[in-house]
Coordinates of C-alpha atoms in Angstrom, one line a residue:
Chain A
M1 CA -20.6 18.8 23.9
T2 CA -22.6 16.2 24.0
S3 CA -19.7 13.6 22.2
S4 CA -19.8 10.4 24.2
P5 CA -15.6 9.9 24.0
N6 CA -15.1 6.2 25.3
V7 CA -17.3 3.9 25.7
S8 CA -16.6 2.4 28.8
Q9 CA -16.3 -2.2 28.7
P10 CA -14.9 -2.7 31.5
N11 CA -14.2 -6.0 31.0
R12 CA -12.6 -6.4 27.9
K13 CA -8.9 -4.7 27.6
V14 CA -7.8 -1.5 26.3
M15 CA -5.0 -2.2 24.0
I16 CA -4.4 1.4 22.0
R17 CA -5.3 4.3 24.6
L18 CA -4.1 7.6 23.3
E19 CA -4.1 10.1 26.4
N20 CA -4.6 14.4 25.7
L21 CA -3.1 13.3 22.2
T22 CA -2.4 17.3 20.1
K23 CA -0.5 17.3 17.7
R24 CA 0.4 21.1 15.4
F25 CA 2.8 21.1 12.4
P26 CA 5.3 23.7 12.2
G27 CA 4.4 27.0 10.8
Q28 CA -0.1 26.0 11.5
K29 CA -1.7 28.3 13.7
Q30 CA -4.0 25.9 14.5
N31 CA -4.1 22.0 16.0
A32 CA -4.8 19.4 13.2
V33 CA -5.1 16.4 16.3
D34 CA -6.6 18.9 19.5
N35 CA -6.7 17.0 23.4
L36 CA -7.5 13.8 21.7
T37 CA -8.0 11.2 24.0
L38 CA -9.7 7.7 22.8
D39 CA -9.4 3.6 23.9
I40 CA -9.6 1.5 21.8
Y41 CA -10.1 -2.9 23.2
E42 CA -8.2 -5.4 22.3
G43 CA -9.6 -7.7 18.6
E44 CA -11.9 -5.0 18.1
I45 CA -12.3 -2.7 14.5
V46 CA -12.3 0.5 15.0
V47 CA -12.6 3.5 12.4
L48 CA -11.7 7.1 12.3
V49 CA -14.0 8.5 9.9
G50 CA -14.7 11.7 9.0
P51 CA -14.2 14.7 6.5
S52 CA -10.6 15.4 4.6
G53 CA -8.5 17.8 6.7
C54 CA -10.3 16.5 9.3
G55 CA -6.5 14.8 11.4
K56 CA -8.2 10.6 10.9
T57 CA -4.8 10.4 9.5
T58 CA -2.8 11.9 11.7
T59 CA -5.0 10.8 14.6
M60 CA -3.4 7.2 13.6
K61 CA -0.2 7.6 12.3
T62 CA 0.7 9.2 15.8
I63 CA -0.2 5.5 17.0
N64 CA 3.5 4.2 15.1
R65 CA 4.9 7.5 15.5
I66 CA 5.1 8.1 11.6
I67 CA 3.8 11.8 12.8
E68 CA 5.6 12.8 16.5
P69 CA 3.0 14.2 18.6
T70 CA 3.6 17.7 20.0
S71 CA 2.0 16.3 23.8
G72 CA 0.1 13.7 25.2
R73 CA 0.6 9.9 25.8
I74 CA 0.2 6.7 23.6
I75 CA -0.2 3.4 25.8
L76 CA 0.2 -0.4 23.7
D77 CA -1.0 -2.7 25.2
G78 CA -0.2 -1.1 28.9
E79 CA 3.3 0.1 27.5
D80 CA 3.6 3.8 27.8
V81 CA 5.3 4.1 23.9
T82 CA 5.0 7.7 23.5
T83 CA 9.6 7.7 23.6
A84 CA 9.9 4.5 22.5
N85 CA 12.4 3.2 20.3
P86 CA 9.7 4.1 17.1
D87 CA 11.8 1.8 14.5
T88 CA 11.4 -1.4 17.5
L89 CA 7.3 -0.1 18.1
R90 CA 7.4 0.4 14.4
R91 CA 7.9 -3.7 14.3
R92 CA 4.9 -4.2 16.5
I93 CA 2.5 -2.8 14.2
G94 CA 1.1 -3.7 11.1
Y95 CA 1.4 -0.6 8.3
V96 CA -1.6 -1.1 5.8
I97 CA -1.6 2.5 3.2
Q98 CA -4.5 3.2 0.6
Q99 CA -1.0 3.4 -2.3
V100 CA -0.1 -0.3 -1.0
G101 CA 3.8 0.5 -0.9
L102 CA 5.1 -2.9 -1.9
F103 CA 9.2 -3.0 -2.6
P104 CA 9.1 -3.3 -6.7
H105 CA 12.1 -4.2 -6.7
Q106 CA 11.3 -7.3 -4.0
T107 CA 9.1 -10.4 -4.9
I108 CA 5.9 -10.5 -3.0
G109 CA 7.6 -13.4 -0.6
E110 CA 10.3 -11.0 -0.5
N111 CA 8.2 -8.1 0.7
I112 CA 6.2 -9.9 3.0
A113 CA 8.8 -11.9 4.8
T114 CA 9.5 -7.6 6.1
V115 CA 9.8 -7.5 9.1
P116 CA 9.8 -11.4 10.1
K117 CA 13.7 -10.5 8.8
L118 CA 13.8 -7.3 10.3
L119 CA 13.2 -8.6 14.1
G120 CA 15.8 -11.6 13.1
W121 CA 13.7 -15.0 12.9
D122 CA 15.7 -17.6 10.6
S123 CA 15.0 -18.2 6.8
K124 CA 13.1 -21.9 7.6
R125 CA 10.2 -19.5 9.9
V126 CA 10.4 -17.1 7.2
T127 CA 9.5 -19.0 4.7
A128 CA 7.3 -20.7 6.6
R129 CA 5.4 -18.3 7.5
V130 CA 5.6 -16.8 4.4
D131 CA 3.8 -19.6 2.5
E132 CA 1.1 -19.5 5.8
L133 CA 0.2 -15.4 5.0
L134 CA 0.1 -15.8 1.9
D135 CA -3.0 -19.0 1.6
M136 CA -4.2 -16.2 4.7
V137 CA -5.4 -14.2 2.0
N138 CA -6.3 -16.5 -0.8
M139 CA -3.2 -16.0 -2.7
S140 CA -1.0 -19.8 -3.7
P141 CA 2.1 -19.6 -2.5
A142 CA 3.5 -21.4 -5.3
D143 CA 2.2 -19.4 -8.0
Y144 CA 2.9 -15.7 -6.0
R145 CA 5.6 -15.8 -3.7
D146 CA 8.2 -15.6 -6.8
R147 CA 6.5 -12.9 -8.2
Y148 CA 7.6 -9.0 -8.1
P149 CA 4.4 -6.4 -7.3
K150 CA 4.3 -5.3 -10.9
Q151 CA 2.7 -8.7 -11.8
L152 CA 0.2 -8.9 -10.0
S153 CA -3.6 -6.9 -10.2
G154 CA -4.2 -3.9 -7.9
G155 CA -6.6 -6.2 -5.5
Q156 CA -3.7 -8.1 -5.2
R157 CA -1.4 -6.4 -4.4
Q158 CA -4.0 -4.6 -1.6
R159 CA -4.1 -8.3 -0.4
V160 CA 0.1 -8.6 -0.3
G161 CA 0.1 -5.5 1.4
V162 CA -2.3 -6.9 4.1
A163 CA 0.3 -10.4 4.2
R164 CA 2.9 -7.7 4.5
A165 CA 1.3 -5.9 7.2
L166 CA 0.5 -9.4 9.3
G167 CA 3.7 -10.5 8.9
A168 CA 5.3 -11.4 12.3
D169 CA 2.0 -12.1 13.7
P170 CA 1.1 -8.1 15.2
D171 CA -1.4 -7.6 18.1
V172 CA -2.0 -3.9 16.5
M173 CA -2.6 -3.1 12.9
L174 CA -3.3 0.9 11.4
M175 CA -4.8 0.7 8.0
D176 CA -5.2 4.0 6.3
E177 CA -7.9 3.7 3.7
P178 CA -6.8 0.6 2.5
F179 CA -9.3 -0.2 0.1
G180 CA -9.7 3.8 -1.2
A181 CA -8.1 3.2 -4.5
I182 CA -9.5 -0.1 -5.6
D183 CA -12.7 -0.3 -8.2
P184 CA -16.3 -0.6 -6.0
I185 CA -16.7 -4.5 -7.1
T186 CA -13.3 -4.9 -6.4
R187 CA -13.4 -3.4 -3.1
D188 CA -16.4 -5.4 -2.1
R189 CA -14.9 -8.4 -1.8
L190 CA -12.0 -7.1 -0.4
Q191 CA -13.9 -5.9 2.0
N192 CA -15.9 -9.6 3.3
E193 CA -11.9 -11.6 2.7
F194 CA -10.4 -9.1 5.5
L195 CA -13.6 -9.1 7.9
R196 CA -13.5 -12.5 7.4
L197 CA -10.1 -13.3 7.8
Q198 CA -10.2 -10.7 10.8
S199 CA -12.8 -12.7 12.5
E200 CA -9.8 -15.7 12.4
V201 CA -7.0 -13.7 14.0
R202 CA -8.7 -11.4 16.1
K203 CA -5.9 -7.7 15.9
T204 CA -6.8 -4.4 17.6
I205 CA -7.5 -2.4 13.9
V206 CA -7.7 1.2 13.5
F207 CA -8.6 1.7 10.0
V208 CA -8.9 5.2 8.9
T209 CA -11.7 6.3 6.1
H210 CA -13.8 9.6 4.9
D211 CA -16.4 6.5 3.9
I212 CA -18.9 6.5 5.9
D213 CA -20.0 2.8 4.4
E214 CA -17.1 1.8 4.1
A215 CA -17.2 2.2 8.2
I216 CA -20.7 1.4 8.9
K217 CA -19.3 -1.8 7.4
M218 CA -15.6 -2.7 8.3
G219 CA -16.2 -1.4 11.5
D220 CA -16.9 -3.0 15.6
R221 CA -16.9 0.7 16.9
I222 CA -16.6 4.1 14.6
V223 CA -15.2 7.5 15.7
I224 CA -16.8 10.1 13.9
L225 CA -14.6 12.7 14.4
Q226 CA -14.7 16.2 13.9
E227 CA -11.8 19.1 13.2
A228 CA -8.9 18.8 14.6
S229 CA -9.9 15.6 15.8
R230 CA -12.5 15.5 18.0
I231 CA -14.8 13.3 18.8
A232 CA -18.3 13.2 18.0
Q233 CA -19.2 10.9 18.8
Y234 CA -17.4 7.1 19.4
D235 CA -19.7 4.7 19.7
T236 CA -20.8 0.7 17.7
P237 CA -22.5 1.5 14.1
E238 CA -25.7 0.3 15.0
R239 CA -25.9 3.6 17.9
I240 CA -24.3 5.7 15.5
L241 CA -26.7 5.6 12.6
T242 CA -30.3 4.8 14.8
A243 CA -29.4 7.5 18.1
P244 CA -27.1 9.9 16.0
A245 CA -25.1 12.0 19.2
N246 CA -25.4 14.6 17.0
Q247 CA -26.5 17.1 14.5
F248 CA -22.6 16.4 12.9
V249 CA -23.5 12.8 13.1
A250 CA -26.9 13.3 11.5
D251 CA -25.7 15.5 9.0
F252 CA -22.5 13.5 8.5
I253 CA -24.4 10.5 7.8
G254 CA -26.6 11.8 5.3
K255 CA -29.4 10.9 4.5
G256 CA -30.6 7.0 4.8
A257 CA -30.0 6.2 7.3
S258 CA -32.0 3.9 7.6
L259 CA -31.1 2.4 4.5
K260 CA -27.3 1.9 6.2
R261 CA -29.3 0.5 8.7
L262 CA -30.0 -2.0 6.9
N263 CA -26.1 -3.3 6.1
L264 CA -25.9 -4.0 9.6
S265 CA -28.6 -7.2 9.8
R266 CA -28.3 -10.1 8.1
V267 CA -31.1 -12.2 6.8
S268 CA -29.8 -15.2 8.7
D269 CA -30.8 -12.7 12.0
I270 CA -34.8 -12.3 11.0
E271 CA -37.4 -15.2 11.3
L272 CA -38.1 -15.5 7.9
S273 CA -41.8 -15.9 6.4
S274 CA -42.8 -18.8 4.7
W275 CA -44.7 -19.4 1.2
P276 CA -47.1 -22.1 -0.2
T277 CA -44.5 -24.8 -1.6
V278 CA -44.9 -27.8 -3.8
R279 CA -42.6 -30.1 -5.5
V280 CA -42.0 -30.5 -9.6
G281 CA -44.4 -34.0 -9.7
A282 CA -47.1 -32.2 -7.3
D283 CA -50.1 -32.3 -10.1
S284 CA -52.7 -29.2 -10.4
A285 CA -55.6 -30.3 -7.7
Q286 CA -52.7 -30.1 -5.6
V287 CA -50.9 -26.3 -6.6
L288 CA -54.7 -25.0 -6.4
D289 CA -55.2 -26.3 -3.4
Q290 CA -52.5 -24.7 -1.7
L291 CA -53.2 -21.6 -3.4
R292 CA -56.4 -21.7 -1.2
S293 CA -55.2 -21.8 1.9
S294 CA -52.9 -20.3 1.8
G295 CA -54.5 -16.7 -0.3
R296 CA -52.0 -16.6 -2.2
D297 CA -51.8 -16.5 -5.9
S298 CA -49.0 -18.3 -7.0
V299 CA -46.6 -21.2 -5.7
L300 CA -43.4 -21.7 -5.5
V301 CA -42.4 -25.2 -7.1
L302 CA -39.0 -26.8 -5.7
D303 CA -37.6 -29.4 -7.3
D304 CA -36.2 -33.2 -5.8
A305 CA -33.9 -31.4 -4.3
G306 CA -35.7 -28.9 -2.9
R307 CA -34.5 -26.4 -4.7
P308 CA -36.5 -23.3 -5.8
R309 CA -37.2 -23.6 -9.4
R310 CA -40.9 -21.2 -10.4
W311 CA -43.5 -19.4 -9.5
V312 CA -46.7 -21.1 -11.0
G313 CA -50.5 -18.9 -10.2
A314 CA -54.1 -20.5 -11.6
G315 CA -53.5 -18.5 -14.6
D316 CA -50.6 -20.7 -14.9
L317 CA -52.4 -23.8 -14.4
Q318 CA -55.2 -22.9 -16.8
S319 CA -53.6 -21.8 -20.0
S320 CA -52.0 -25.2 -20.2
P321 CA -53.6 -27.4 -17.8
S322 CA -51.5 -30.2 -19.4
G323 CA -47.8 -29.0 -18.5
A324 CA -45.6 -30.3 -16.5
L325 CA -45.3 -28.3 -13.9
E326 CA -41.3 -27.4 -14.8
E327 CA -42.3 -25.5 -17.4
I328 CA -45.1 -23.5 -17.0
G329 CA -45.6 -19.9 -14.6
V330 CA -41.7 -17.8 -14.8
P331 CA -38.6 -19.1 -13.4
V332 CA -37.3 -18.2 -9.8
E333 CA -34.9 -14.9 -9.7
G334 CA -32.5 -13.5 -6.9
M335 CA -32.1 -15.4 -4.2
V336 CA -30.0 -14.6 -1.4
E337 CA -28.2 -16.9 1.8
P338 CA -28.7 -16.4 5.3
T339 CA -25.4 -14.6 5.4
A340 CA -26.7 -11.9 2.9
T341 CA -27.2 -8.0 4.5
L342 CA -30.8 -7.1 4.6
S343 CA -29.8 -4.6 2.6
D344 CA -28.9 -7.2 0.1
A345 CA -33.1 -8.9 0.9
L346 CA -33.5 -5.8 0.0
N347 CA -33.0 -5.1 -3.4
E348 CA -34.0 -8.4 -4.3
L349 CA -37.0 -7.7 -3.2
I350 CA -37.6 -4.9 -4.8
A351 CA -37.4 -6.3 -8.1
A352 CA -39.2 -9.7 -7.6
R353 CA -41.9 -11.0 -8.4
N354 CA -44.3 -11.8 -5.7
S355 CA -42.5 -8.7 -3.3
V356 CA -40.5 -10.7 -1.9
T357 CA -36.9 -12.8 -1.6
I358 CA -36.4 -16.1 -1.3
V359 CA -34.3 -17.4 1.0
V360 CA -32.2 -20.5 -0.4
D361 CA -28.8 -22.4 1.9
P362 CA -25.6 -22.4 0.8
A363 CA -26.7 -25.7 -1.0
G364 CA -29.8 -24.1 -2.7
V365 CA -32.9 -25.1 -1.0
Y366 CA -35.6 -23.3 -0.3
R367 CA -35.1 -21.8 4.1
G368 CA -38.2 -19.2 4.0
V369 CA -39.2 -15.5 2.6
V370 CA -38.5 -12.4 3.0
D371 CA -41.2 -9.8 2.5
I372 CA -41.5 -5.9 2.7
N373 CA -42.5 -6.4 6.8
Q374 CA -40.4 -7.7 8.0
I375 CA -37.9 -5.1 6.8
N376 CA -40.1 -3.0 7.8
E377 CA -40.1 -4.6 11.4
T378 CA -35.9 -4.9 11.7
I379 CA -35.7 -1.1 11.3
R380 CA -38.3 0.0 13.9
A381 CA -36.9 -2.6 16.7
M382 CA -33.4 -1.3 15.7
R383 CA -34.1 2.4 16.2
S384 CA -36.6 0.9 19.8
T385 CA -33.7 -0.6 20.9
S386 CA -30.7 2.1 21.2
A387 CA -33.3 4.5 22.3
A388 CA -33.9 2.2 25.0
Q389 CA -29.7 1.2 25.2
N390 CA -29.7 5.7 25.8
A391 CA -32.2 5.6 28.7
A392 CA -30.5 3.1 30.5
D393 CA -26.8 5.0 29.3
L394 CA -28.2 8.7 30.8
A395 CA -29.6 6.8 33.9
E396 CA -26.6 5.0 34.7
R397 CA -24.7 8.3 34.2
S398 CA -26.7 10.0 36.4
T399 CA -26.5 7.4 39.0
A400 CA -22.8 6.5 39.2
G401 CA -22.5 10.6 40.0
S402 CA -19.0 11.5 39.6
A403 CA -17.8 8.1 40.9
S404 CA -14.7 6.9 38.3
E405 CA -16.0 5.2 35.2
R406 CA -12.7 3.0 35.2
P407 CA -9.9 1.4 38.0
Chain B
M1 CA 52.5 3.5 -44.9
N2 CA 48.6 3.7 -44.6
F3 CA 46.5 4.2 -41.6
F4 CA 46.2 0.7 -41.8
E5 CA 49.8 -0.9 -41.0
F6 CA 50.4 1.8 -39.1
L7 CA 48.1 0.7 -36.1
V8 CA 49.4 -3.2 -36.6
N9 CA 53.3 -1.5 -36.6
R10 CA 52.3 0.1 -33.5
S11 CA 49.9 -2.8 -31.8
D12 CA 52.2 -2.3 -29.0
D13 CA 51.4 1.0 -28.1
M14 CA 48.0 1.0 -29.0
L15 CA 47.3 -1.8 -26.1
E16 CA 49.6 0.1 -23.7
L17 CA 48.0 3.8 -24.1
G18 CA 45.0 1.8 -23.8
L19 CA 45.3 0.1 -20.6
G20 CA 46.6 3.4 -19.3
H21 CA 44.2 5.0 -20.9
A22 CA 41.7 2.8 -19.1
A23 CA 43.1 2.7 -15.9
V24 CA 43.4 6.5 -15.3
V25 CA 39.3 6.9 -16.3
G26 CA 38.5 3.5 -14.1
V27 CA 39.8 5.0 -10.8
S28 CA 38.7 8.6 -11.6
V29 CA 35.1 7.3 -12.1
L30 CA 35.3 4.9 -9.3
L31 CA 36.6 7.6 -6.9
A32 CA 33.7 10.3 -8.9
T33 CA 31.2 7.5 -8.0
V34 CA 32.4 6.6 -4.1
I35 CA 32.2 10.7 -4.1
G36 CA 29.3 11.6 -5.7
V37 CA 26.7 8.7 -4.4
S38 CA 27.9 10.1 -1.0
L39 CA 27.2 14.0 -1.3
G40 CA 23.9 12.9 -3.2
I41 CA 22.8 10.9 -0.5
A42 CA 23.9 13.9 1.8
T43 CA 21.5 16.3 1.1
Y44 CA 19.2 14.9 -1.5
R45 CA 16.9 15.6 1.3
K46 CA 17.6 18.5 2.2
P47 CA 17.1 21.3 -0.6
R48 CA 19.5 23.8 0.3
P49 CA 22.4 21.8 0.0
R50 CA 21.6 20.3 -2.6
E51 CA 21.2 23.8 -5.0
A52 CA 25.0 24.0 -3.4
V53 CA 26.2 20.4 -4.2
L54 CA 24.3 20.7 -7.8
A55 CA 26.2 24.5 -8.5
V56 CA 29.6 24.0 -7.4
T57 CA 29.9 20.7 -9.4
G58 CA 28.4 21.9 -12.1
A59 CA 30.6 24.7 -12.3
F60 CA 33.8 22.4 -11.9
L61 CA 32.3 21.4 -15.5
T62 CA 32.6 25.0 -17.2
I63 CA 36.4 25.4 -16.0
P64 CA 37.9 24.5 -19.3
S65 CA 40.2 21.1 -18.5
F66 CA 43.5 22.5 -20.1
A67 CA 43.1 25.3 -17.7
L68 CA 42.6 23.1 -15.0
F69 CA 45.1 20.7 -15.9
I70 CA 48.0 23.1 -15.6
L71 CA 46.2 24.6 -12.4
L72 CA 46.7 21.4 -10.6
I73 CA 50.6 20.6 -11.4
G74 CA 51.0 23.1 -8.9
P75 CA 50.0 21.6 -5.8
L76 CA 49.8 18.1 -7.6
G77 CA 53.0 17.8 -9.4
L78 CA 53.2 16.1 -13.2
G79 CA 52.0 12.7 -14.3
T80 CA 49.0 10.9 -12.9
M81 CA 48.0 12.6 -10.1
P82 CA 46.5 15.6 -12.1
V83 CA 44.8 14.3 -14.1
V84 CA 42.9 11.9 -11.3
V85 CA 41.6 14.1 -9.2
A86 CA 40.9 16.8 -12.6
L87 CA 38.9 13.7 -13.8
T88 CA 37.0 12.9 -10.8
M89 CA 36.1 16.8 -10.4
Y90 CA 35.1 16.9 -13.9
G91 CA 32.9 13.1 -13.2
L92 CA 31.2 15.0 -9.8
L93 CA 27.9 16.2 -11.5
P94 CA 26.9 13.4 -13.4
I95 CA 26.8 11.0 -11.0
V96 CA 25.1 13.3 -7.7
R97 CA 22.4 14.4 -10.1
N98 CA 21.5 11.1 -11.3
T99 CA 22.0 9.5 -7.8
I100 CA 19.4 13.2 -6.3
T101 CA 17.7 12.8 -9.1
G102 CA 17.0 8.8 -8.5
L103 CA 16.3 8.7 -4.3
R104 CA 14.2 11.7 -5.1
E105 CA 12.5 9.3 -7.6
V106 CA 11.1 6.7 -5.3
D107 CA 7.4 6.3 -4.5
P108 CA 7.1 7.8 -0.7
A109 CA 4.2 5.8 -0.1
I110 CA 6.8 3.0 -0.5
V111 CA 9.2 5.0 1.7
E112 CA 6.7 5.4 4.5
S113 CA 5.5 2.1 4.1
A114 CA 9.1 0.6 4.9
S115 CA 9.4 3.7 7.9
G116 CA 6.1 2.2 8.7
M117 CA 7.5 -1.8 9.1
G118 CA 10.4 -0.6 10.9
M119 CA 12.8 -0.6 8.8
S120 CA 15.6 2.1 10.3
R121 CA 16.8 5.6 7.8
S122 CA 19.8 3.5 6.6
Q123 CA 18.0 0.0 6.2
Q124 CA 15.4 2.3 4.4
L125 CA 17.7 4.4 1.9
L126 CA 20.0 0.7 2.0
R127 CA 17.4 -2.0 1.2
I128 CA 14.9 0.3 -0.6
E129 CA 15.7 3.3 -2.2
L130 CA 19.8 3.0 -2.9
P131 CA 18.1 -0.3 -5.3
L132 CA 15.6 1.5 -6.1
A133 CA 17.5 4.6 -7.4
W134 CA 20.5 2.4 -8.9
P135 CA 19.1 2.5 -12.3
V136 CA 19.3 5.9 -13.1
I137 CA 22.6 6.2 -10.9
I138 CA 24.2 3.6 -12.9
T139 CA 23.0 5.6 -16.1
G140 CA 24.7 8.8 -14.0
V141 CA 28.1 6.1 -13.9
R142 CA 27.9 5.8 -18.1
V143 CA 27.3 9.3 -18.5
T144 CA 30.8 9.8 -16.8
S145 CA 32.6 6.9 -18.3
L146 CA 32.3 8.6 -21.7
V147 CA 32.5 12.1 -21.3
L148 CA 35.9 11.4 -19.1
L149 CA 36.9 9.2 -21.4
G150 CA 37.5 11.9 -23.9
I151 CA 38.6 14.8 -21.7
A152 CA 41.6 12.8 -20.5
A153 CA 43.5 12.8 -23.9
I154 CA 44.0 16.8 -22.1
G155 CA 46.0 15.3 -19.9
S156 CA 48.6 13.6 -21.5
I157 CA 49.6 17.4 -21.5
V158 CA 50.5 17.3 -17.5
L159 CA 52.8 14.1 -18.7
G160 CA 49.5 11.3 -18.0
P161 CA 48.8 8.4 -18.8
G162 CA 46.6 7.3 -22.3
Y163 CA 46.1 7.8 -26.3
G164 CA 46.3 11.9 -25.2
E165 CA 50.4 11.0 -26.0
M166 CA 49.6 10.2 -29.7
I167 CA 47.8 12.4 -30.3
F168 CA 49.9 15.9 -29.0
T169 CA 53.0 14.2 -30.5
G170 CA 51.1 13.6 -34.2
L171 CA 49.7 17.5 -33.1
A172 CA 53.0 18.6 -32.3
R173 CA 54.1 16.9 -35.8
V174 CA 51.2 18.6 -38.1
G175 CA 52.8 18.9 -41.9
T176 CA 54.6 15.0 -41.9
P177 CA 52.6 11.9 -42.9
V178 CA 52.5 10.1 -39.9
A179 CA 50.5 12.8 -37.7
V180 CA 46.9 12.0 -39.7
N181 CA 48.1 8.9 -38.2
L182 CA 48.9 9.5 -34.3
V183 CA 46.0 11.1 -34.7
L184 CA 43.5 8.7 -36.0
A185 CA 44.6 6.1 -33.7
G186 CA 44.4 8.3 -30.9
T187 CA 40.8 9.0 -31.3
L188 CA 39.9 5.5 -32.4
G189 CA 41.5 3.9 -29.3
I190 CA 39.4 6.6 -26.9
I191 CA 36.4 5.9 -29.6
I192 CA 37.1 1.6 -29.1
L193 CA 37.3 2.4 -25.2
A194 CA 34.0 4.2 -24.8
I195 CA 32.0 1.4 -27.1
L196 CA 33.6 -0.8 -24.3
S197 CA 32.6 1.0 -21.3
D198 CA 29.7 1.1 -22.9
V199 CA 29.0 -2.4 -22.7
L200 CA 30.4 -2.7 -19.0
F201 CA 27.9 -0.1 -18.0
Y202 CA 25.0 -2.4 -20.5
V203 CA 25.9 -5.5 -18.4
I204 CA 26.4 -4.3 -14.8
R205 CA 23.1 -3.0 -15.0
R206 CA 21.5 -5.9 -15.9
L207 CA 22.8 -7.5 -13.9
T208 CA 22.4 -5.7 -10.7
T209 CA 19.3 -4.3 -11.3
S210 CA 15.9 -6.4 -10.0
Q211 CA 13.8 -7.6 -12.3
G212 CA 11.0 -5.7 -10.6
I213 CA 12.3 -2.8 -12.0
R214 CA 12.9 -3.9 -15.2

């Protein structure tokens, strides 16, 4: 098999290690998880992804021993917890499931306080923590603390579920399709919020999904699993998209891997092109001058604050020679900010005039444009980088020979 | 003497019998609740014991009350004891059944998240499952109370307390004018107790059920 079971990362701490983990459910002939060995590094989101029935959820649930493994070992932060007291173990691990599972008879505050209370925190500390967590998930403590789950929307409940899992500030979080039952728009927002939150809290997260797009978006690393939780590939999203380890991975990613790759780069990662611009106060001579020197057929009119307003071409000047630049041409549409992905930029580009996407900073000030050639180059660059990495890996493996990979 | 004058005349009796009736039913409901909820908790996750408990407590209800009271004279003698035992047996089914139904209706995702956060089995049961099943359980207790208020009247054949005494005295004097008044008064007393018990359980249910699941 061409899988790369573990990405060696000598400088980082292994937070979760699964060793030869096997699970066979009673009465079944096949192992649900078959001899899985996996290292998960501190502070990373590792996404377990695979077709339904591949054992990804079972694998995740062995980590907090909601499902007890048949054999193998679970090592958490250097400590073998395979036979530890499961209740104490679980209080150290945040747990979020798709159905959220909020306690309907308890208020939001009481729900979030669950683990701190189990750990015997005093009530002042618990109250302070509850408010802090509600703030973290963008819910005002005063408004939501005393409400009941039935009074919240699905998205809000999921936020509370995340806050509850973070209750006692666990090092590790397990998330089983946490955004699976939420409408696409809210899901996108929750995913972004969660990534922002994770950039602050830096938890080690095991995230299960069947959706490769979600895996690419959320994962620092992705484990693609085949049946019986056999690892088909364990790698970064970039590497999985550009260098699938085998046919199974390629099939699982499906068509459009190049398009998916565009989700991995942001507009801020590439050098923007420039476009001829004029200020709203400029006269037609200046416009024509810009058009001639740039060879483009329209200029971008910026307002006094530098915000793009209209596209104006030579034809527009002729048809209304006396018109102010603010009133002729066509208004600009579909601008993106530097934090947008190249996929967002491409999406705007397809619909845009002049086949470019205008990039503005958060204040709306013009920064530059993205055109199709830049997107094209980015994809090509990614492909060659990962090809180079693959070559380097191969070379390293052949020279390393039988030397042990880790201390 | 019309029925109203009869009631005024016998108001002391009515009150005393009422208290006796309420007390014997109250004690039986309490016992049936303790035993029934415990049986429900012990069996709701295991199909065979669960079916067995439901079958046995269901079978109790098919024993004619007359027969059961008389059968209990042997081991327990006359008076309150055999009545309490028989009523407790009759009261089990609605409570056991509702306890099992209530606990089984708790969303498995809720229990999984409780256990995933490190609640022990008994914490899950006491803090999550029982509070969520509570409205269903208390409804079972309410049904039991109503059923037992009726059956308790028969207990007077083994000299148990309550309105049964008036009804059986009336039965013994069929044909006399006072017979009808006696039976009516006993029946009326039971109906009033039933209404009071319903109000009581409504209030208890409101006060003890979380706003979040009302």
